[in-house]
mmCIF file of N, CA and C and ligand atoms in Angstrom:
data_model
loop_
_atom_site.group_PDB
_atom_site.id
_atom_site.type_symbol
_atom_site.label_atom_id
_atom_site.label_comp_id
_atom_site.label_asym_id
_atom_site.label_seq_id
_atom_site.Cartn_x
_atom_site.Cartn_y
_atom_site.Cartn_z
ATOM 1 N N MET A 1 52.391 57.291 -17.188
ATOM 2 C CA MET A 1 52.607 58.606 -17.765
ATOM 3 C C MET A 1 54.070 59.030 -17.723
ATOM 4 N N ASN A 2 54.454 59.679 -18.743
ATOM 5 C CA ASN A 2 55.816 60.221 -18.789
ATOM 6 C C ASN A 2 56.158 61.041 -17.658
ATOM 7 N N PRO A 3 57.278 60.762 -16.918
ATOM 8 C CA PRO A 3 57.537 61.698 -15.762
ATOM 9 C C PRO A 3 57.810 63.066 -16.136
ATOM 10 N N SER A 4 58.042 63.412 -17.343
ATOM 11 C CA SER A 4 58.146 64.725 -17.761
ATOM 12 C C SER A 4 57.088 65.425 -18.188
ATOM 13 N N TYR A 5 55.899 64.723 -18.240
ATOM 14 C CA TYR A 5 54.559 65.229 -18.797
ATOM 15 C C TYR A 5 54.140 66.739 -18.285
ATOM 16 N N ASP A 6 54.186 66.902 -16.892
ATOM 17 C CA ASP A 6 53.819 68.096 -16.371
ATOM 18 C C ASP A 6 54.634 69.238 -17.025
ATOM 19 N N ALA A 7 55.920 69.123 -17.113
ATOM 20 C CA ALA A 7 56.879 70.099 -17.440
ATOM 21 C C ALA A 7 56.697 70.283 -18.764
ATOM 22 N N VAL A 8 56.518 69.229 -19.788
ATOM 23 C CA VAL A 8 56.432 69.395 -21.182
ATOM 24 C C VAL A 8 55.053 70.046 -21.444
ATOM 25 N N ALA A 9 53.915 69.518 -20.815
ATOM 26 C CA ALA A 9 52.520 69.993 -21.040
ATOM 27 C C ALA A 9 52.593 71.664 -20.775
ATOM 28 N N ALA A 10 53.218 71.909 -19.661
ATOM 29 C CA ALA A 10 53.255 73.439 -19.393
ATOM 30 C C ALA A 10 54.027 74.219 -20.390
ATOM 31 N N ILE A 11 55.003 73.678 -21.044
ATOM 32 C CA ILE A 11 55.842 74.464 -21.961
ATOM 33 C C ILE A 11 54.972 74.474 -23.320
ATOM 34 N N ALA A 12 54.020 73.451 -23.575
ATOM 35 C CA ALA A 12 53.432 73.453 -24.674
ATOM 36 C C ALA A 12 52.015 74.048 -24.553
ATOM 37 N N GLN A 13 51.738 74.372 -23.295
ATOM 38 C CA GLN A 13 50.545 74.984 -22.941
ATOM 39 C C GLN A 13 49.363 74.157 -23.264
ATOM 40 N N HIS A 14 49.546 72.843 -23.067
ATOM 41 C CA HIS A 14 48.481 71.729 -23.069
ATOM 42 C C HIS A 14 47.919 71.754 -24.700
ATOM 43 N N ARG A 15 48.749 72.122 -25.683
ATOM 44 C CA ARG A 15 48.458 71.966 -27.121
ATOM 45 C C ARG A 15 49.358 71.038 -27.688
ATOM 46 N N CYS A 16 49.000 70.375 -28.770
ATOM 47 C CA CYS A 16 49.872 69.529 -29.596
ATOM 48 C C CYS A 16 50.822 70.567 -30.219
ATOM 49 N N GLU A 17 52.302 70.376 -30.084
ATOM 50 C CA GLU A 17 53.098 71.367 -30.657
ATOM 51 C C GLU A 17 53.321 71.234 -32.094
ATOM 52 N N TYR A 18 52.642 70.367 -32.796
ATOM 53 C CA TYR A 18 52.741 70.157 -34.039
ATOM 54 C C TYR A 18 51.439 70.730 -34.813
ATOM 55 N N CYS A 19 50.202 70.134 -34.601
ATOM 56 C CA CYS A 19 49.159 70.588 -35.249
ATOM 57 C C CYS A 19 48.198 71.691 -34.322
ATOM 58 N N ARG A 20 48.728 71.932 -33.129
ATOM 59 C CA ARG A 20 47.867 72.832 -32.084
ATOM 60 C C ARG A 20 46.713 72.206 -31.624
ATOM 61 N N ALA A 21 46.488 70.950 -31.789
ATOM 62 C CA ALA A 21 45.233 70.451 -31.131
ATOM 63 C C ALA A 21 45.174 70.819 -29.810
ATOM 64 N N PRO A 22 43.907 71.282 -29.165
ATOM 65 C CA PRO A 22 43.895 71.561 -27.908
ATOM 66 C C PRO A 22 43.674 70.270 -27.069
ATOM 67 N N GLU A 23 44.610 69.951 -25.985
ATOM 68 C CA GLU A 23 44.542 68.830 -25.210
ATOM 69 C C GLU A 23 43.029 68.730 -24.426
ATOM 70 N N LEU A 24 42.547 70.087 -24.066
ATOM 71 C CA LEU A 24 41.376 70.075 -23.277
ATOM 72 C C LEU A 24 40.244 69.525 -24.071
ATOM 73 N N ALA A 25 40.136 69.379 -25.345
ATOM 74 C CA ALA A 25 39.044 68.689 -26.050
ATOM 75 C C ALA A 25 39.192 67.222 -26.183
ATOM 76 N N PHE A 26 40.245 66.726 -25.618
ATOM 77 C CA PHE A 26 40.423 65.214 -25.471
ATOM 78 C C PHE A 26 40.007 64.700 -24.252
ATOM 79 N N ASN A 27 39.849 63.425 -24.147
ATOM 80 C CA ASN A 27 39.618 62.772 -22.992
ATOM 81 C C ASN A 27 40.778 61.831 -22.390
ATOM 82 N N PHE A 28 41.981 62.190 -22.876
ATOM 83 C CA PHE A 28 43.193 61.611 -22.494
ATOM 84 C C PHE A 28 44.306 62.459 -22.538
ATOM 85 N N PRO A 29 45.341 62.348 -21.767
ATOM 86 C CA PRO A 29 46.550 63.342 -21.767
ATOM 87 C C PRO A 29 47.199 63.154 -23.174
ATOM 88 N N PHE A 30 47.684 64.296 -23.705
ATOM 89 C CA PHE A 30 48.546 64.090 -24.709
ATOM 90 C C PHE A 30 49.851 63.447 -24.571
ATOM 91 N N GLU A 31 50.569 63.025 -25.517
ATOM 92 C CA GLU A 31 51.723 62.260 -25.372
ATOM 93 C C GLU A 31 53.000 63.023 -25.396
ATOM 94 N N VAL A 32 54.000 62.559 -24.580
ATOM 95 C CA VAL A 32 55.263 63.148 -24.721
ATOM 96 C C VAL A 32 56.207 62.525 -25.511
ATOM 97 N N GLU A 33 56.602 63.082 -26.647
ATOM 98 C CA GLU A 33 57.184 62.450 -27.637
ATOM 99 C C GLU A 33 58.795 63.115 -27.762
ATOM 100 N N HIS A 34 59.522 62.306 -28.321
ATOM 101 C CA HIS A 34 61.105 62.543 -28.560
ATOM 102 C C HIS A 34 61.112 63.161 -29.768
ATOM 103 N N ILE A 35 61.524 64.526 -29.944
ATOM 104 C CA ILE A 35 61.710 65.190 -31.051
ATOM 105 C C ILE A 35 62.871 64.374 -31.991
ATOM 106 N N ILE A 36 63.858 64.220 -31.349
ATOM 107 C CA ILE A 36 64.885 63.164 -32.067
ATOM 108 C C ILE A 36 64.570 62.040 -31.308
ATOM 109 N N PRO A 37 64.213 60.758 -32.022
ATOM 110 C CA PRO A 37 63.714 59.596 -31.560
ATOM 111 C C PRO A 37 64.873 58.905 -30.512
ATOM 112 N N LYS A 38 64.451 58.218 -29.443
ATOM 113 C CA LYS A 38 65.542 57.458 -28.758
ATOM 114 C C LYS A 38 66.281 56.509 -29.707
ATOM 115 N N SER A 39 65.548 55.949 -30.666
ATOM 116 C CA SER A 39 66.231 55.229 -31.666
ATOM 117 C C SER A 39 67.317 55.701 -32.454
ATOM 118 N N LYS A 40 67.311 57.036 -32.505
ATOM 119 C CA LYS A 40 68.309 57.853 -33.194
ATOM 120 C C LYS A 40 69.186 58.796 -32.247
ATOM 121 N N GLN A 41 69.288 58.246 -30.883
ATOM 122 C CA GLN A 41 70.070 58.807 -29.950
ATOM 123 C C GLN A 41 69.570 60.185 -29.394
ATOM 124 N N GLY A 42 68.188 60.183 -29.540
ATOM 125 C CA GLY A 42 67.581 61.485 -28.950
ATOM 126 C C GLY A 42 67.578 61.395 -27.273
ATOM 127 N N SER A 43 67.812 62.359 -26.681
ATOM 128 C CA SER A 43 67.815 62.204 -25.072
ATOM 129 C C SER A 43 66.430 62.398 -24.537
ATOM 130 N N ASP A 44 66.275 62.250 -23.223
ATOM 131 C CA ASP A 44 65.253 62.491 -22.517
ATOM 132 C C ASP A 44 65.158 63.932 -21.905
ATOM 133 N N SER A 45 66.017 64.855 -22.349
ATOM 134 C CA SER A 45 66.100 66.025 -21.728
ATOM 135 C C SER A 45 64.848 66.970 -22.250
ATOM 136 N N LEU A 46 64.440 68.014 -21.492
ATOM 137 C CA LEU A 46 63.240 68.731 -22.004
ATOM 138 C C LEU A 46 63.326 69.492 -23.276
ATOM 139 N N ASP A 47 64.865 69.662 -23.817
ATOM 140 C CA ASP A 47 64.851 70.331 -25.079
ATOM 141 C C ASP A 47 64.840 69.311 -26.194
ATOM 142 N N ASN A 48 64.392 68.147 -25.964
ATOM 143 C CA ASN A 48 64.128 66.904 -26.895
ATOM 144 C C ASN A 48 62.866 66.487 -26.820
ATOM 145 N N LEU A 49 62.124 66.895 -25.874
ATOM 146 C CA LEU A 49 60.791 66.460 -25.596
ATOM 147 C C LEU A 49 59.597 67.401 -26.108
ATOM 148 N N ALA A 50 58.421 67.001 -26.631
ATOM 149 C CA ALA A 50 57.431 67.729 -26.942
ATOM 150 C C ALA A 50 56.095 67.115 -26.678
ATOM 151 N N LEU A 51 55.022 67.929 -26.618
ATOM 152 C CA LEU A 51 53.760 67.441 -26.348
ATOM 153 C C LEU A 51 53.037 67.133 -27.732
ATOM 154 N N ALA A 52 52.426 65.931 -28.008
ATOM 155 C CA ALA A 52 52.013 65.787 -29.276
ATOM 156 C C ALA A 52 50.775 64.933 -29.174
ATOM 157 N N CYS A 53 49.803 65.323 -30.050
ATOM 158 C CA CYS A 53 48.511 64.476 -30.125
ATOM 159 C C CYS A 53 48.845 63.128 -30.580
ATOM 160 N N ARG A 54 47.803 62.221 -30.566
ATOM 161 C CA ARG A 54 48.052 60.820 -30.916
ATOM 162 C C ARG A 54 48.241 60.857 -32.416
ATOM 163 N N SER A 55 47.347 61.553 -33.173
ATOM 164 C CA SER A 55 47.593 61.579 -34.693
ATOM 165 C C SER A 55 49.068 62.176 -35.082
ATOM 166 N N CYS A 56 49.495 63.210 -34.559
ATOM 167 C CA CYS A 56 50.753 63.647 -34.918
ATOM 168 C C CYS A 56 51.865 62.697 -34.406
ATOM 169 N N ASN A 57 51.835 62.095 -33.165
ATOM 170 C CA ASN A 57 52.918 61.361 -32.534
ATOM 171 C C ASN A 57 52.808 60.000 -33.541
ATOM 172 N N LEU A 58 51.663 59.567 -33.994
ATOM 173 C CA LEU A 58 51.688 58.110 -34.636
ATOM 174 C C LEU A 58 52.392 58.398 -35.958
ATOM 175 N N HIS A 59 52.032 59.545 -36.806
ATOM 176 C CA HIS A 59 52.494 59.742 -38.152
ATOM 177 C C HIS A 59 54.057 60.230 -38.050
ATOM 178 N N LYS A 60 54.361 60.896 -37.138
ATOM 179 C CA LYS A 60 55.748 61.284 -36.846
ATOM 180 C C LYS A 60 56.576 60.129 -36.844
ATOM 181 N N SER A 61 56.291 59.126 -35.856
ATOM 182 C CA SER A 61 56.921 57.898 -35.622
ATOM 183 C C SER A 61 58.316 58.250 -35.436
ATOM 184 N N ASN A 62 59.259 57.588 -36.212
ATOM 185 C CA ASN A 62 60.779 57.900 -35.804
ATOM 186 C C ASN A 62 61.358 58.749 -36.840
ATOM 187 N N HIS A 63 60.527 59.522 -37.596
ATOM 188 C CA HIS A 63 60.953 60.354 -38.548
ATOM 189 C C HIS A 63 61.682 61.725 -37.979
ATOM 190 N N ILE A 64 62.676 62.166 -38.432
ATOM 191 C CA ILE A 64 63.265 63.608 -38.248
ATOM 192 C C ILE A 64 63.396 64.285 -39.435
ATOM 193 N N SER A 65 63.214 63.680 -40.631
ATOM 194 C CA SER A 65 63.146 64.352 -41.974
ATOM 195 C C SER A 65 62.561 63.624 -42.975
ATOM 196 N N ILE A 66 61.992 64.295 -43.913
ATOM 197 C CA ILE A 66 61.657 63.503 -45.175
ATOM 198 C C ILE A 66 61.965 64.208 -46.509
ATOM 199 N N ILE A 67 61.769 63.773 -47.636
ATOM 200 C CA ILE A 67 62.060 64.348 -48.689
ATOM 201 C C ILE A 67 60.832 65.333 -49.083
ATOM 202 N N ASP A 68 61.262 66.721 -49.255
ATOM 203 C CA ASP A 68 60.338 67.613 -49.825
ATOM 204 C C ASP A 68 59.946 67.349 -51.093
ATOM 205 N N PRO A 69 58.745 67.046 -51.320
ATOM 206 C CA PRO A 69 58.194 66.900 -52.742
ATOM 207 C C PRO A 69 58.575 68.004 -53.749
ATOM 208 N N ASP A 70 58.511 69.194 -53.268
ATOM 209 C CA ASP A 70 58.782 70.277 -54.110
ATOM 210 C C ASP A 70 60.127 70.494 -54.645
ATOM 211 N N THR A 71 61.140 70.054 -53.798
ATOM 212 C CA THR A 71 62.607 70.292 -54.127
ATOM 213 C C THR A 71 63.304 69.105 -54.112
ATOM 214 N N GLN A 72 62.834 67.872 -53.816
ATOM 215 C CA GLN A 72 63.427 66.721 -53.679
ATOM 216 C C GLN A 72 64.549 66.685 -52.758
ATOM 217 N N THR A 73 64.540 67.447 -51.911
ATOM 218 C CA THR A 73 65.520 67.683 -50.798
ATOM 219 C C THR A 73 65.304 67.129 -49.353
ATOM 220 N N GLU A 74 66.044 66.146 -48.891
ATOM 221 C CA GLU A 74 65.932 65.995 -47.544
ATOM 222 C C GLU A 74 65.725 67.044 -46.572
ATOM 223 N N THR A 75 64.641 67.145 -45.822
ATOM 224 C CA THR A 75 64.148 68.523 -45.198
ATOM 225 C C THR A 75 63.801 67.930 -43.742
ATOM 226 N N THR A 76 64.450 68.505 -42.656
ATOM 227 C CA THR A 76 64.102 68.180 -41.225
ATOM 228 C C THR A 76 62.662 68.589 -40.960
ATOM 229 N N LEU A 77 62.092 67.935 -40.094
ATOM 230 C CA LEU A 77 60.671 68.381 -39.614
ATOM 231 C C LEU A 77 60.798 69.424 -38.725
ATOM 232 N N PHE A 78 59.773 70.104 -38.476
ATOM 233 C CA PHE A 78 59.490 71.317 -37.440
ATOM 234 C C PHE A 78 60.078 70.728 -36.131
ATOM 235 N N ASN A 79 60.838 71.497 -35.499
ATOM 236 C CA ASN A 79 61.195 71.238 -34.165
ATOM 237 C C ASN A 79 60.831 72.195 -33.085
ATOM 238 N N PRO A 80 59.728 71.641 -32.370
ATOM 239 C CA PRO A 80 59.076 72.670 -31.409
ATOM 240 C C PRO A 80 59.950 73.409 -30.593
ATOM 241 N N ARG A 81 61.119 72.871 -30.247
ATOM 242 C CA ARG A 81 62.178 73.610 -29.317
ATOM 243 C C ARG A 81 63.053 74.469 -30.064
ATOM 244 N N GLN A 82 63.163 74.399 -31.142
ATOM 245 C CA GLN A 82 64.067 75.315 -32.044
ATOM 246 C C GLN A 82 63.354 76.197 -32.955
ATOM 247 N N ASP A 83 62.172 75.770 -33.502
ATOM 248 C CA ASP A 83 61.457 76.712 -34.444
ATOM 249 C C ASP A 83 60.336 77.254 -33.923
ATOM 250 N N THR A 84 59.783 78.374 -34.453
ATOM 251 C CA THR A 84 58.678 79.055 -34.068
ATOM 252 C C THR A 84 57.592 78.612 -35.153
ATOM 253 N N TRP A 85 56.496 78.129 -34.387
ATOM 254 C CA TRP A 85 55.227 77.750 -35.186
ATOM 255 C C TRP A 85 54.774 78.750 -36.235
ATOM 256 N N GLU A 86 54.606 80.061 -35.847
ATOM 257 C CA GLU A 86 54.134 80.787 -36.793
ATOM 258 C C GLU A 86 55.019 81.195 -38.036
ATOM 259 N N ASN A 87 56.168 80.809 -37.823
ATOM 260 C CA ASN A 87 57.188 81.152 -38.891
ATOM 261 C C ASN A 87 56.924 80.059 -40.141
ATOM 262 N N HIS A 88 56.383 79.085 -39.671
ATOM 263 C CA HIS A 88 56.476 77.758 -40.483
ATOM 264 C C HIS A 88 55.069 77.351 -41.044
ATOM 265 N N PHE A 89 54.174 77.792 -40.242
ATOM 266 C CA PHE A 89 52.559 77.292 -40.651
ATOM 267 C C PHE A 89 51.745 78.397 -40.390
ATOM 268 N N GLN A 90 50.546 78.350 -41.302
ATOM 269 C CA GLN A 90 49.499 79.104 -41.159
ATOM 270 C C GLN A 90 48.117 78.326 -41.392
ATOM 271 N N ILE A 91 47.093 78.886 -40.628
ATOM 272 C CA ILE A 91 45.767 78.273 -40.886
ATOM 273 C C ILE A 91 45.190 78.870 -41.983
ATOM 274 N N THR A 92 44.460 78.169 -42.886
ATOM 275 C CA THR A 92 43.957 78.732 -44.065
ATOM 276 C C THR A 92 42.390 78.848 -43.679
ATOM 277 N N SER A 93 41.704 79.606 -44.641
ATOM 278 C CA SER A 93 40.222 79.690 -44.416
ATOM 279 C C SER A 93 39.568 78.396 -44.558
ATOM 280 N N ARG A 94 39.958 77.350 -44.897
ATOM 281 C CA ARG A 94 39.454 75.999 -44.987
ATOM 282 C C ARG A 94 39.903 75.300 -43.898
ATOM 283 N N GLN A 95 40.374 75.898 -42.844
ATOM 284 C CA GLN A 95 40.869 75.081 -41.532
ATOM 285 C C GLN A 95 42.024 74.078 -41.922
ATOM 286 N N GLU A 96 42.813 74.271 -42.908
ATOM 287 C CA GLU A 96 43.850 73.478 -43.325
ATOM 288 C C GLU A 96 44.993 74.122 -42.658
ATOM 289 N N ILE A 97 46.244 73.411 -42.334
ATOM 290 C CA ILE A 97 47.450 73.912 -41.813
ATOM 291 C C ILE A 97 48.303 73.924 -43.101
ATOM 292 N N PHE A 98 48.819 75.058 -43.386
ATOM 293 C CA PHE A 98 49.536 75.414 -44.590
ATOM 294 C C PHE A 98 51.036 75.552 -44.354
ATOM 295 N N GLY A 99 51.885 74.820 -44.969
ATOM 296 C CA GLY A 99 53.322 74.937 -44.554
ATOM 297 C C GLY A 99 54.010 76.196 -45.350
ATOM 298 N N LEU A 100 54.394 77.163 -44.699
ATOM 299 C CA LEU A 100 54.921 78.302 -45.265
ATOM 300 C C LEU A 100 56.398 78.150 -45.845
ATOM 301 N N THR A 101 56.996 77.217 -45.131
ATOM 302 C CA THR A 101 58.380 76.956 -45.571
ATOM 303 C C THR A 101 58.626 75.490 -45.789
ATOM 304 N N ALA A 102 59.876 75.039 -46.215
ATOM 305 C CA ALA A 102 60.126 73.691 -46.672
ATOM 306 C C ALA A 102 59.928 72.811 -45.193
ATOM 307 N N ILE A 103 60.312 73.272 -44.120
ATOM 308 C CA ILE A 103 60.197 72.628 -42.822
ATOM 309 C C ILE A 103 58.622 72.469 -42.465
ATOM 310 N N GLY A 104 57.945 73.555 -42.793
ATOM 311 C CA GLY A 104 56.437 73.390 -42.497
ATOM 312 C C GLY A 104 55.643 72.503 -43.457
ATOM 313 N N ARG A 105 56.101 72.590 -44.774
ATOM 314 C CA ARG A 105 55.518 71.732 -45.893
ATOM 315 C C ARG A 105 55.775 70.285 -45.434
ATOM 316 N N VAL A 106 57.038 69.815 -45.309
ATOM 317 C CA VAL A 106 57.194 68.403 -45.003
ATOM 318 C C VAL A 106 56.720 67.905 -43.764
ATOM 319 N N THR A 107 56.490 68.882 -42.690
ATOM 320 C CA THR A 107 55.940 68.416 -41.397
ATOM 321 C C THR A 107 54.472 68.133 -41.563
ATOM 322 N N VAL A 108 53.848 69.129 -42.294
ATOM 323 C CA VAL A 108 52.373 68.749 -42.741
ATOM 324 C C VAL A 108 52.088 67.492 -43.368
ATOM 325 N N ILE A 109 52.978 67.319 -44.327
ATOM 326 C CA ILE A 109 52.902 66.052 -45.099
ATOM 327 C C ILE A 109 53.091 64.700 -44.250
ATOM 328 N N CYS A 110 54.208 64.855 -43.580
ATOM 329 C CA CYS A 110 54.802 63.711 -42.804
ATOM 330 C C CYS A 110 53.603 63.349 -41.642
ATOM 331 N N LEU A 111 53.122 64.355 -40.965
ATOM 332 C CA LEU A 111 52.266 64.147 -39.815
ATOM 333 C C LEU A 111 50.953 64.146 -40.371
ATOM 334 N N ASN A 112 50.639 64.221 -41.711
ATOM 335 C CA ASN A 112 49.249 64.015 -42.216
ATOM 336 C C ASN A 112 48.306 64.844 -41.515
ATOM 337 N N MET A 113 48.795 66.262 -41.374
ATOM 338 C CA MET A 113 47.861 67.212 -40.669
ATOM 339 C C MET A 113 46.532 67.713 -41.240
ATOM 340 N N ASN A 114 46.505 67.350 -42.415
ATOM 341 C CA ASN A 114 45.080 67.821 -42.955
ATOM 342 C C ASN A 114 44.249 66.623 -43.382
ATOM 343 N N ASN A 115 44.337 65.444 -42.865
ATOM 344 C CA ASN A 115 43.372 64.407 -43.121
ATOM 345 C C ASN A 115 41.992 64.880 -42.665
ATOM 346 N N SER A 116 40.924 64.125 -43.115
ATOM 347 C CA SER A 116 39.681 64.610 -42.998
ATOM 348 C C SER A 116 39.292 64.604 -41.595
ATOM 349 N N SER A 117 39.751 63.670 -40.722
ATOM 350 C CA SER A 117 39.489 63.710 -39.314
ATOM 351 C C SER A 117 40.056 64.955 -38.641
ATOM 352 N N GLN A 118 41.401 65.307 -39.100
ATOM 353 C CA GLN A 118 41.888 66.327 -38.457
ATOM 354 C C GLN A 118 41.122 67.760 -38.744
ATOM 355 N N ILE A 119 40.668 67.812 -40.079
ATOM 356 C CA ILE A 119 39.970 69.020 -40.524
ATOM 357 C C ILE A 119 38.511 69.144 -39.756
ATOM 358 N N PHE A 120 37.923 67.831 -39.583
ATOM 359 C CA PHE A 120 36.632 68.029 -39.020
ATOM 360 C C PHE A 120 36.731 68.322 -37.525
ATOM 361 N N ALA A 121 37.793 67.759 -36.833
ATOM 362 C CA ALA A 121 38.063 68.161 -35.474
ATOM 363 C C ALA A 121 38.498 69.626 -35.359
ATOM 364 N N ARG A 122 39.282 70.122 -36.230
ATOM 365 C CA ARG A 122 39.690 71.516 -36.086
ATOM 366 C C ARG A 122 38.563 72.563 -36.305
ATOM 367 N N ARG A 123 37.571 72.263 -37.209
ATOM 368 C CA ARG A 123 36.311 73.034 -37.368
ATOM 369 C C ARG A 123 35.552 73.076 -36.063
ATOM 370 N N LEU A 124 35.467 72.024 -35.351
ATOM 371 C CA LEU A 124 34.726 71.952 -34.061
ATOM 372 C C LEU A 124 35.649 72.838 -33.009
ATOM 373 N N TRP A 125 36.796 72.561 -32.948
ATOM 374 C CA TRP A 125 37.659 73.517 -31.959
ATOM 375 C C TRP A 125 37.442 74.907 -32.208
ATOM 376 N N ILE A 126 37.396 75.229 -33.621
ATOM 377 C CA ILE A 126 37.213 76.722 -33.795
ATOM 378 C C ILE A 126 35.784 77.102 -33.353
ATOM 379 N N GLN A 127 34.666 76.249 -33.509
ATOM 380 C CA GLN A 127 33.416 76.648 -33.094
ATOM 381 C C GLN A 127 33.439 76.807 -31.616
ATOM 382 N N TRP A 128 34.109 75.998 -30.957
ATOM 383 C CA TRP A 128 34.223 75.998 -29.471
ATOM 384 C C TRP A 128 35.260 77.073 -28.839
ATOM 385 N N ASN A 129 35.897 77.954 -29.787
ATOM 386 C CA ASN A 129 37.001 78.907 -29.323
ATOM 387 C C ASN A 129 38.148 78.351 -28.654
ATOM 388 N N LEU A 130 38.385 77.052 -29.208
ATOM 389 C CA LEU A 130 39.528 76.392 -28.475
ATOM 390 C C LEU A 130 40.777 76.465 -29.581
ATOM 391 N N PHE A 131 40.527 76.727 -30.735
ATOM 392 C CA PHE A 131 41.714 76.935 -31.808
ATOM 393 C C PHE A 131 41.483 78.186 -32.600
ATOM 394 N N PRO A 132 42.489 78.786 -33.071
ATOM 395 C CA PRO A 132 44.037 78.408 -32.677
ATOM 396 C C PRO A 132 44.363 78.771 -31.446
HETATM 397 ZN ZN1 ZN B 201 48.845 67.218 -33.197
#
């Protein structure tokens, strides 16, 4: 396990810092990921580490930005250490995560936050009062 897990999980309150999945509902600890990947000279300091579910971490991979399809502009992904989740995302009545800003929009797309598995799980977490 990443030696920074305890500190990062405490900051994240044991939720995925991207899709807000509750770690409690899983049978394995979430992953400590590098916001700026090590392959792009990201550091191991706490201000560059975030807690992520497997789905978000796999889809984020080494991305730090993607092209926003609405503006055709290279747009940085949500940074949990710099950005406030509520400013960039909201949950719709269909349990989808909606990007309120360009940052939110590209993050939802890049991390595939509204795939059918994510929506199904999110509905269960809501029924169990584990989400949002
Ligand atoms: Zn996630």
